[in-house]
Coordinates of C-alpha atoms in Angstrom, one line a residue:
X1 CA 0.0 0.2 -0.1
X2 CA 1.5 3.4 -0.9
X3 CA 2.7 5.9 2.0
X4 CA 0.2 8.6 1.5
X5 CA 1.5 12.1 1.2
X6 CA -0.7 13.0 4.3
X7 CA 0.4 10.0 6.3
X8 CA 4.2 11.1 5.6
X9 CA 3.7 14.7 6.7
X10 CA 2.0 13.8 9.7
X11 CA 4.8 11.3 10.5
X12 CA 7.2 14.1 9.9
X13 CA 5.4 16.3 12.2
X14 CA 6.0 14.0 15.2
X15 CA 9.7 13.2 14.3
X16 CA 10.8 16.4 13.1
X17 CA 13.0 17.5 10.3
X18 CA 16.1 16.4 12.4
X19 CA 14.4 13.1 12.3
X20 CA 16.8 10.5 14.8
X21 CA 18.9 8.5 12.1
X22 CA 18.7 4.8 12.4
X23 CA 21.8 2.3 12.2
X24 CA 25.5 2.8 13.4
X25 CA 26.5 5.6 10.9
X26 CA 24.8 8.9 12.3
X27 CA 24.6 11.9 10.2
X28 CA 28.3 11.7 8.8
X29 CA 28.2 15.2 8.2
X30 CA 31.5 16.3 8.8
X31 CA 33.8 14.9 6.0
X32 CA 36.4 17.1 4.2
X33 CA 34.1 18.9 1.6
X34 CA 31.1 17.6 3.4
X35 CA 28.4 19.8 4.8
X36 CA 27.1 19.8 8.2
X37 CA 23.1 20.0 8.8
X38 CA 23.1 23.6 7.6
X39 CA 21.8 24.4 4.0
X40 CA 24.3 23.8 1.1
X41 CA 24.2 26.6 -1.4
X42 CA 26.1 24.6 -4.3
X43 CA 29.3 26.6 -3.8
X44 CA 32.7 25.0 -3.3
X45 CA 33.0 23.3 0.0
X46 CA 34.1 25.2 3.1
X47 CA 36.8 24.0 5.3
X48 CA 36.1 21.3 7.0
X49 CA 36.4 20.3 11.1
X50 CA 39.7 18.5 10.0
X51 CA 41.6 17.9 7.0
X52 CA 41.3 14.1 6.4
X53 CA 44.9 13.5 7.9
X54 CA 43.9 13.4 11.5
X55 CA 44.1 17.1 12.4
X56 CA 41.1 18.7 14.0
X57 CA 39.1 19.3 17.2
X58 CA 39.3 17.1 20.0
X59 CA 39.9 13.5 19.8
X60 CA 41.0 12.6 16.4
X61 CA 39.2 9.6 14.8
X62 CA 40.8 6.9 12.7
X63 CA 44.8 5.9 12.6
X64 CA 46.7 8.9 12.0
X65 CA 48.3 10.4 8.8
X66 CA 48.9 8.3 5.7
X67 CA 52.6 7.1 5.5
X68 CA 54.0 7.0 1.8
X69 CA 54.6 3.5 0.4
X70 CA 58.4 2.7 -0.8
X71 CA 56.8 0.5 -3.4
X72 CA 54.6 3.3 -4.7
X73 CA 51.3 1.1 -4.2
X74 CA 49.5 2.0 -1.2
X75 CA 50.0 4.5 1.6
X76 CA 48.5 3.4 5.0
X77 CA 48.6 4.6 8.5
X78 CA 51.5 3.5 10.9
X79 CA 51.1 0.0 12.0
X80 CA 49.3 -1.3 9.2
X81 CA 50.1 -3.4 6.1
X82 CA 48.9 -4.8 3.0
X83 CA 49.6 -7.8 0.6
X84 CA 48.9 -8.0 -3.0
X85 CA 46.5 -11.2 -3.8
X86 CA 45.7 -11.0 -7.4
X87 CA 47.2 -8.5 -10.1
X88 CA 45.7 -8.4 -13.4
X89 CA 48.2 -9.7 -16.3
X90 CA 50.6 -10.6 -13.5
X91 CA 49.1 -13.6 -11.0
X92 CA 47.4 -16.4 -12.7
X93 CA 44.3 -18.6 -12.2
X94 CA 44.5 -22.1 -11.5
X95 CA 43.9 -22.9 -15.1
X96 CA 47.4 -20.8 -16.0
X97 CA 45.8 -17.9 -17.7
X98 CA 46.3 -14.5 -16.2
X99 CA 44.0 -12.8 -13.8
X100 CA 41.7 -10.4 -15.4
X101 CA 42.0 -6.9 -15.4
X102 CA 40.2 -4.2 -14.1
X103 CA 38.7 -5.3 -10.7
X104 CA 35.6 -4.0 -9.3
X105 CA 32.9 -5.2 -6.7
X106 CA 33.7 -7.7 -4.4
X107 CA 32.1 -9.8 -1.6
X108 CA 33.6 -12.0 1.0
X109 CA 32.5 -15.5 2.2
X110 CA 33.4 -17.7 5.2
X111 CA 35.0 -20.8 4.1
X112 CA 36.0 -24.1 5.8
X113 CA 39.1 -24.4 8.1
X114 CA 39.7 -20.5 8.0
X115 CA 39.3 -20.1 4.3
X116 CA 38.3 -16.8 3.0
X117 CA 36.3 -16.8 -0.4
X118 CA 36.0 -13.8 -2.3
X119 CA 33.9 -13.2 -5.5
X120 CA 35.5 -10.4 -7.5
X121 CA 34.0 -8.5 -10.7
X122 CA 36.0 -7.3 -13.5
X123 CA 34.6 -4.3 -15.1
X124 CA 35.5 -5.1 -18.9
X125 CA 33.2 -3.9 -21.4
X126 CA 32.4 -5.2 -24.7
X127 CA 34.3 -7.3 -26.9
X128 CA 37.0 -9.2 -26.0
X129 CA 39.3 -8.1 -28.7
X130 CA 39.3 -4.7 -26.8
X131 CA 41.1 -6.4 -23.7
X132 CA 44.4 -7.5 -23.4
X133 CA 43.2 -9.7 -20.2
X134 CA 39.5 -10.5 -20.3
X135 CA 37.9 -13.2 -18.1
X136 CA 38.8 -16.4 -19.8
X137 CA 36.2 -18.4 -21.4
X138 CA 36.1 -21.5 -18.8
X139 CA 33.9 -24.2 -20.3
X140 CA 30.3 -24.4 -19.2
X141 CA 30.6 -21.0 -17.2
X142 CA 30.2 -18.7 -20.7
X143 CA 27.1 -16.5 -21.0
X144 CA 28.1 -14.5 -24.3
X145 CA 31.4 -15.9 -26.0
X146 CA 31.8 -12.4 -27.2
X147 CA 32.0 -10.3 -24.0
X148 CA 35.0 -9.9 -22.0
X149 CA 34.0 -9.6 -18.4
X150 CA 32.9 -11.5 -15.3
X151 CA 33.8 -12.7 -12.1
X152 CA 36.6 -14.7 -10.6
X153 CA 36.5 -16.6 -7.4
X154 CA 39.7 -16.0 -5.0
X155 CA 40.4 -18.3 -2.1
X156 CA 42.8 -17.2 0.6
X157 CA 44.0 -20.0 3.1
X158 CA 44.8 -19.2 6.7
X159 CA 48.6 -19.4 5.7
X160 CA 48.3 -16.9 3.0
X161 CA 48.2 -19.1 0.2
X162 CA 45.7 -18.2 -2.6
X163 CA 44.2 -19.6 -5.5
X164 CA 41.5 -18.1 -8.1
X165 CA 39.5 -19.5 -10.8
X166 CA 36.4 -18.5 -13.2
X167 CA 33.0 -18.0 -11.7
X168 CA 31.2 -16.6 -14.6
X169 CA 32.5 -15.5 -17.9
X170 CA 31.0 -13.8 -21.1
X171 CA 29.4 -11.0 -19.3
X172 CA 30.0 -7.6 -19.8
X173 CA 31.1 -4.4 -17.7
X174 CA 30.6 -6.2 -14.4
X175 CA 30.6 -3.4 -11.9
X176 CA 29.3 -3.8 -8.6
X177 CA 26.7 -6.2 -7.2
X178 CA 25.8 -7.6 -4.0
X179 CA 26.2 -10.6 -1.3
X180 CA 23.0 -12.3 -0.7
X181 CA 21.8 -13.8 2.8
X182 CA 21.9 -17.5 1.5
X183 CA 25.6 -17.0 0.7
X184 CA 26.1 -16.1 -3.2
X185 CA 27.0 -13.1 -5.0
X186 CA 25.0 -11.2 -7.4
X187 CA 27.0 -9.7 -10.2
X188 CA 25.6 -6.5 -12.3
X189 CA 26.2 -5.6 -15.8
X190 CA 26.4 -1.9 -16.3
X191 CA 25.5 -1.8 -19.9
X192 CA 22.6 -2.2 -21.7
X193 CA 24.2 -3.4 -25.1
X194 CA 21.7 -5.4 -27.4
X195 CA 22.8 -8.6 -29.4
X196 CA 24.3 -7.1 -32.6
X197 CA 25.8 -3.9 -30.7
X198 CA 29.5 -3.6 -29.6
X199 CA 30.2 -7.1 -30.8
X200 CA 27.7 -8.7 -28.6
X201 CA 25.9 -11.9 -29.5
X202 CA 23.3 -11.8 -26.7
X203 CA 21.6 -9.1 -24.9
X204 CA 23.3 -7.5 -22.0
X205 CA 22.3 -5.3 -18.8
X206 CA 21.1 -8.1 -16.6
X207 CA 22.3 -9.6 -13.1
X208 CA 23.8 -13.1 -12.5
X209 CA 24.0 -15.1 -9.6
X210 CA 27.7 -16.8 -8.7
X211 CA 27.9 -19.2 -6.1
X212 CA 31.8 -19.2 -4.7
X213 CA 30.9 -22.7 -2.8
X214 CA 29.8 -24.8 -5.7
X215 CA 31.4 -24.5 -9.1
X216 CA 28.8 -26.5 -10.6
X217 CA 26.1 -24.4 -9.7
X218 CA 27.5 -21.7 -11.9
X219 CA 27.4 -23.8 -15.0
X220 CA 25.0 -22.4 -18.1
X221 CA 24.8 -19.0 -16.6
X222 CA 21.3 -17.4 -16.9
X223 CA 20.2 -13.9 -16.3
X224 CA 17.7 -12.8 -13.8
X225 CA 15.5 -10.9 -16.2
X226 CA 12.9 -10.4 -13.5
X227 CA 15.3 -7.6 -12.1
X228 CA 15.4 -5.6 -15.4
X229 CA 17.7 -5.1 -18.1
X230 CA 19.5 -1.6 -17.7
X231 CA 23.0 -0.3 -16.5
X232 CA 23.0 -2.0 -13.3
X233 CA 25.3 -1.1 -10.6
X234 CA 24.6 -2.7 -7.3
X235 CA 22.1 -4.7 -5.4
X236 CA 21.1 -5.8 -2.0
X237 CA 18.5 -8.1 -0.7
X238 CA 16.3 -7.3 2.1
X239 CA 16.7 -9.9 4.9
X240 CA 13.3 -9.7 6.2
X241 CA 10.9 -9.3 3.3
X242 CA 12.9 -10.7 0.3
X243 CA 12.9 -7.4 -1.5
X244 CA 15.9 -6.6 -4.1
X245 CA 16.9 -3.0 -4.1
X246 CA 19.1 -2.0 -7.4
X247 CA 20.7 0.9 -8.4
X248 CA 21.2 2.4 -12.1
X249 CA 24.4 4.2 -13.2
X250 CA 23.2 6.2 -16.2
X251 CA 22.5 9.5 -17.4
X252 CA 20.3 11.5 -20.3
X253 CA 18.2 11.2 -18.1
X254 CA 19.6 10.3 -14.5
X255 CA 19.3 6.9 -13.7
X256 CA 16.9 5.4 -10.8
X257 CA 17.1 3.1 -8.1
X258 CA 14.7 -0.2 -8.1
X259 CA 12.7 -2.3 -5.9
X260 CA 12.0 -5.7 -6.9
X261 CA 9.0 -7.4 -4.9
X262 CA 9.1 -11.1 -5.1
X263 CA 5.8 -13.1 -6.1
X264 CA 3.8 -14.1 -3.6
X265 CA 5.2 -17.5 -2.0
X266 CA 8.5 -17.2 -3.6
X267 CA 11.4 -18.4 -1.1
X268 CA 15.0 -17.2 -1.8
X269 CA 17.5 -19.8 -1.8
X270 CA 20.9 -20.7 -3.8
X271 CA 20.2 -20.7 -7.6
X272 CA 16.4 -20.1 -7.1
X273 CA 16.6 -16.6 -8.9
X274 CA 17.9 -17.8 -12.1
X275 CA 14.8 -20.1 -12.7
X276 CA 12.2 -17.5 -11.9
X277 CA 10.2 -16.3 -15.0
X278 CA 11.3 -13.0 -16.4
X279 CA 8.1 -11.1 -15.4
X280 CA 8.0 -12.3 -11.8
X281 CA 7.2 -10.0 -9.1
X282 CA 7.4 -6.5 -9.7
X283 CA 10.2 -4.0 -10.7
X284 CA 9.5 -0.6 -9.5
X285 CA 11.0 3.1 -9.4
X286 CA 10.6 5.3 -6.6
X287 CA 8.6 8.4 -6.4
X288 CA 9.9 10.7 -3.2
X289 CA 8.2 13.8 -1.7
X290 CA 9.0 16.2 1.1
X291 CA 7.5 16.5 4.3
X292 CA 5.4 19.2 3.1
X293 CA 3.9 16.9 0.4
X294 CA 5.8 18.2 -2.6
X295 CA 7.3 16.0 -5.3
X296 CA 10.9 15.5 -5.5
X297 CA 12.3 15.1 -8.7
X298 CA 15.9 14.4 -8.0
X299 CA 17.8 13.6 -4.8
X300 CA 20.3 16.5 -6.0
X301 CA 17.3 18.8 -4.7
X302 CA 18.4 18.0 -1.0
X303 CA 20.6 20.5 0.8
X304 CA 21.5 19.5 4.1
X305 CA 21.9 16.3 5.8
X306 CA 19.2 14.7 7.8
X307 CA 16.6 15.4 5.2
X308 CA 14.1 13.0 4.8
X309 CA 12.1 12.0 1.9
X310 CA 8.7 9.6 1.7
X311 CA 9.0 7.2 -1.0
X312 CA 6.3 5.4 -3.1
X313 CA 6.8 3.1 -5.6
X314 CA 5.9 3.1 -9.2
X315 CA 5.7 -0.1 -11.4
X316 CA 7.9 -0.4 -14.3
X317 CA 6.0 -1.0 -17.6
X318 CA 8.5 -3.0 -19.4
X319 CA 11.6 -4.1 -17.5
X320 CA 13.7 -5.7 -20.6
X321 CA 13.5 -2.3 -22.2
X322 CA 12.4 -3.9 -25.6
X323 CA 12.1 -0.6 -27.3
X324 CA 12.7 2.3 -24.7
X325 CA 15.2 2.1 -22.1
X326 CA 13.5 1.7 -18.4
X327 CA 14.6 4.9 -17.1
X328 CA 13.0 6.8 -20.1
X329 CA 9.8 4.8 -19.8
X330 CA 8.9 7.4 -17.0
X331 CA 8.2 11.3 -17.3
X332 CA 10.2 13.3 -14.8
X333 CA 7.2 14.0 -13.2
X334 CA 6.5 10.3 -12.3
X335 CA 9.8 9.1 -10.7
X336 CA 12.7 10.5 -8.7
X337 CA 16.0 10.5 -10.3
X338 CA 19.7 10.9 -9.4
X339 CA 23.2 11.0 -11.2
X340 CA 25.5 8.4 -11.0
X341 CA 23.8 5.8 -8.5
X342 CA 26.5 3.7 -7.4
X343 CA 27.4 1.3 -4.5
X344 CA 24.9 -0.2 -1.9
X345 CA 25.1 -2.0 1.4
X346 CA 22.5 -3.9 3.4
X347 CA 22.5 -3.2 7.2
X348 CA 20.9 -1.6 10.0
X349 CA 17.6 -2.7 8.8
X350 CA 18.0 -0.9 5.5
X351 CA 19.8 -0.2 2.3
X352 CA 22.7 2.5 2.0
X353 CA 22.8 4.1 -1.5
X354 CA 25.3 6.3 -3.0
X355 CA 25.1 8.9 -5.5
X356 CA 28.3 10.0 -6.5
X357 CA 28.2 13.4 -7.8
X358 CA 25.8 15.8 -9.5
X359 CA 26.4 18.8 -11.8
X360 CA 24.6 20.6 -14.8
X361 CA 22.7 17.4 -15.7
X362 CA 20.9 17.3 -12.4
X363 CA 18.0 19.7 -11.4
X364 CA 19.4 20.3 -7.9
X365 CA 22.6 21.7 -6.5
X366 CA 25.8 20.4 -7.4
X367 CA 27.7 18.0 -5.1
X368 CA 30.6 15.6 -5.1
X369 CA 28.7 12.7 -3.3
X370 CA 25.9 11.6 -1.2
X371 CA 25.0 8.5 0.7
X372 CA 21.2 7.8 1.6
X373 CA 19.8 5.4 3.9
X374 CA 16.5 3.6 2.7
X375 CA 14.4 2.4 5.8
X376 CA 11.7 0.0 4.2
X377 CA 9.7 -0.3 7.4
X378 CA 8.9 3.5 7.2
X379 CA 9.4 4.0 3.5
X380 CA 11.8 6.7 3.9
X381 CA 15.0 7.9 2.5
X382 CA 17.3 10.3 5.0
X383 CA 20.5 11.8 3.7
X384 CA 23.4 10.5 5.9
X385 CA 26.4 12.3 3.8
X386 CA 26.6 15.4 1.6
X387 CA 29.9 16.1 0.1
X388 CA 30.4 19.6 -1.2
X389 CA 32.2 20.3 -4.7
X390 CA 35.8 19.7 -4.3
X391 CA 37.8 22.5 -5.4
X392 CA 41.1 20.8 -5.6
X393 CA 41.1 17.0 -6.2
X394 CA 44.9 17.0 -6.8
X395 CA 45.2 18.2 -3.2
X396 CA 45.4 15.4 -0.5
X397 CA 42.7 15.3 2.5
X398 CA 39.7 16.1 0.6
X399 CA 37.5 13.5 -0.6
X400 CA 34.9 13.2 -3.7
X401 CA 33.0 10.6 -5.8
X402 CA 32.1 7.9 -3.2
X403 CA 31.5 4.6 -5.0
X404 CA 31.8 1.2 -3.4
X405 CA 30.6 1.1 0.4
X406 CA 30.5 -1.1 3.2
X407 CA 29.5 -0.8 6.9
X408 CA 32.4 -1.5 9.0
X409 CA 32.1 -4.0 12.1
X410 CA 34.3 -1.1 13.9
X411 CA 31.3 0.9 13.5
X412 CA 30.6 3.6 10.7
X413 CA 31.2 3.5 7.0
X414 CA 34.0 2.4 4.7
X415 CA 34.0 4.2 1.2
X416 CA 36.2 3.6 -1.9
X417 CA 36.6 6.6 -3.8
X418 CA 36.1 7.3 -7.6
X419 CA 36.5 10.8 -8.1
X420 CA 39.0 13.3 -9.7
X421 CA 42.9 13.4 -8.7
X422 CA 44.0 11.5 -5.7
X423 CA 42.0 8.3 -4.6
X424 CA 41.7 7.3 -1.1
X425 CA 39.8 4.6 1.1
X426 CA 38.2 6.6 4.0
X427 CA 36.2 5.8 6.8
X428 CA 33.4 7.7 8.6
X429 CA 32.3 7.5 12.3
X430 CA 29.1 7.1 13.9
X431 CA 29.6 10.8 15.0
X432 CA 30.2 11.9 11.4
X433 CA 33.7 12.5 11.4
X434 CA 36.0 11.2 8.5
X435 CA 39.5 9.8 8.4
X436 CA 41.7 8.4 5.8
X437 CA 42.6 4.5 5.6
X438 CA 44.4 4.2 2.5
X439 CA 45.6 6.2 -0.8
X440 CA 46.5 5.1 -4.0
X441 CA 50.0 6.0 -4.8
X442 CA 50.2 3.7 -7.9
X443 CA 50.8 6.7 -10.7
X444 CA 49.6 5.8 -14.0
X445 CA 50.4 9.2 -15.6
X446 CA 53.5 11.2 -15.1
X447 CA 55.3 13.0 -12.7
X448 CA 53.9 16.4 -14.0
X449 CA 50.4 15.2 -14.6
X450 CA 49.8 12.2 -12.4
X451 CA 46.6 9.8 -12.7
X452 CA 45.3 7.6 -10.3
X453 CA 43.0 4.9 -10.5
X454 CA 39.6 4.4 -8.2
X455 CA 39.6 2.2 -5.5
X456 CA 36.7 -0.7 -5.6
X457 CA 35.5 -3.9 -3.8
X458 CA 36.0 -2.6 -0.3
X459 CA 35.0 -5.2 2.2
X460 CA 36.0 -6.7 5.3
X461 CA 36.9 -10.6 5.8
X462 CA 34.3 -12.5 7.4
X463 CA 36.1 -12.3 10.8
X464 CA 36.5 -8.5 10.8
X465 CA 40.6 -8.9 10.6
X466 CA 41.3 -8.1 7.0
X467 CA 39.8 -5.2 4.7
X468 CA 39.8 -6.2 1.2
X469 CA 40.0 -3.6 -1.8
X470 CA 41.1 -3.3 -5.2
X471 CA 43.0 -0.9 -7.2
X472 CA 40.6 -1.0 -10.3
X473 CA 43.2 -0.3 -13.1
X474 CA 45.4 -2.4 -13.5
X475 CA 43.2 -4.6 -11.4
X476 CA 45.2 -5.5 -8.0
X477 CA 43.3 -6.8 -5.1
X478 CA 45.1 -5.9 -1.8
X479 CA 44.6 -7.6 1.8
X480 CA 45.0 -4.7 4.5
X481 CA 45.8 -5.8 8.0
X482 CA 46.4 -3.6 11.1
X483 CA 45.2 -2.5 14.7
X484 CA 41.7 -2.1 13.8
X485 CA 39.6 -0.8 16.5
X486 CA 36.2 1.1 17.3
X487 CA 36.9 4.6 16.6
X488 CA 35.8 7.3 19.1
X489 CA 35.6 9.9 16.8

């Protein structure tokens, strides 16, 4: 049943505009370049309470300044270290073929006898001929033999030894995805290429399920067409209701985030999604409105953290986009859009959702990143993070372009940066203060014009002792260890 505007307005009157934020993250309002609860005007971000290197007021969150890496890979705080697990074009799979390039979304799974399993996306778009290190076409695991992308599974044993094999091949531009409550990985294609476009022999723009435990379960890959065909980014599963939430990274017009409602009587489980009919359940897009009952056309309209929108859901007419892309099937007055909807994470009873930035393509004010929290019980979106425009991305200490995201076992969020200039992994505490965790020092440009790849696939090991993350280009998966602790900042 839709949440009526009158009901949401009455609910907001009781809770107030500064509604108490659920979960472990708090307001997350004071990142370098972030805005506190006062209105944001769209100008370049003001100086923050601290500069991202641990210099500020009171007790400093995090682990102190980042120390340069003599190897030129990863700067970390004192006491931390990293190990390279896989490297595109350098390390090898069990088959003897090279690790594919362009690492992206990743999840971890607990294996037997202290083993950690990781499923790692490879964001390789289009035809195989355009890539030096595509995902190998492992027998029985190929969807479209023309496509370069896919996933690999990485096994890390307790003594540090690693192995890697193909989980799925023949998919395209596998960006993010999501871990399921039943222990599988949903990998998302961030493309809507049809058969015959860009060398493809099958339609793309789907979600596929990969089982890290059972290689046989991955044979004969089948798209989950019920989730729709569009430029998928990430997906999470509501552990209580069974709904799926999905983001779309697209523009012209801006993309949407979606809800998939399973059909009556459907029970989730390993491999069950791949067998449901393509029209099973309902795929829906959001329609948001503020506490005054006014329709909100784009999430860039929010100008302060703590903003709360009510959410209704509108059915998608043609989820397979046979003639019109899904996002274009709606008038701008029918749904709420956002630019570059990226990573998601399910925790605290809801979904954390990232919008990486907004500029002239968006009707609201420019920003360099938002993190929203969708509460399915209350059917509300709350703005947790708002990063102002980063005036100088080449200067260390400021953050822009949040992408992959995870909730830390030590409290708060860990965010992978995909912005301009210097790239970081950074944390945000429950009290809304940020701190650096790592800086990419692998310069792919020149000394005069340095260039650094984005971070991706940020996720903790099941025991919380290791933070995994990847430098997307050339594709380096890193295991970061050190004196992790709950931040008091």
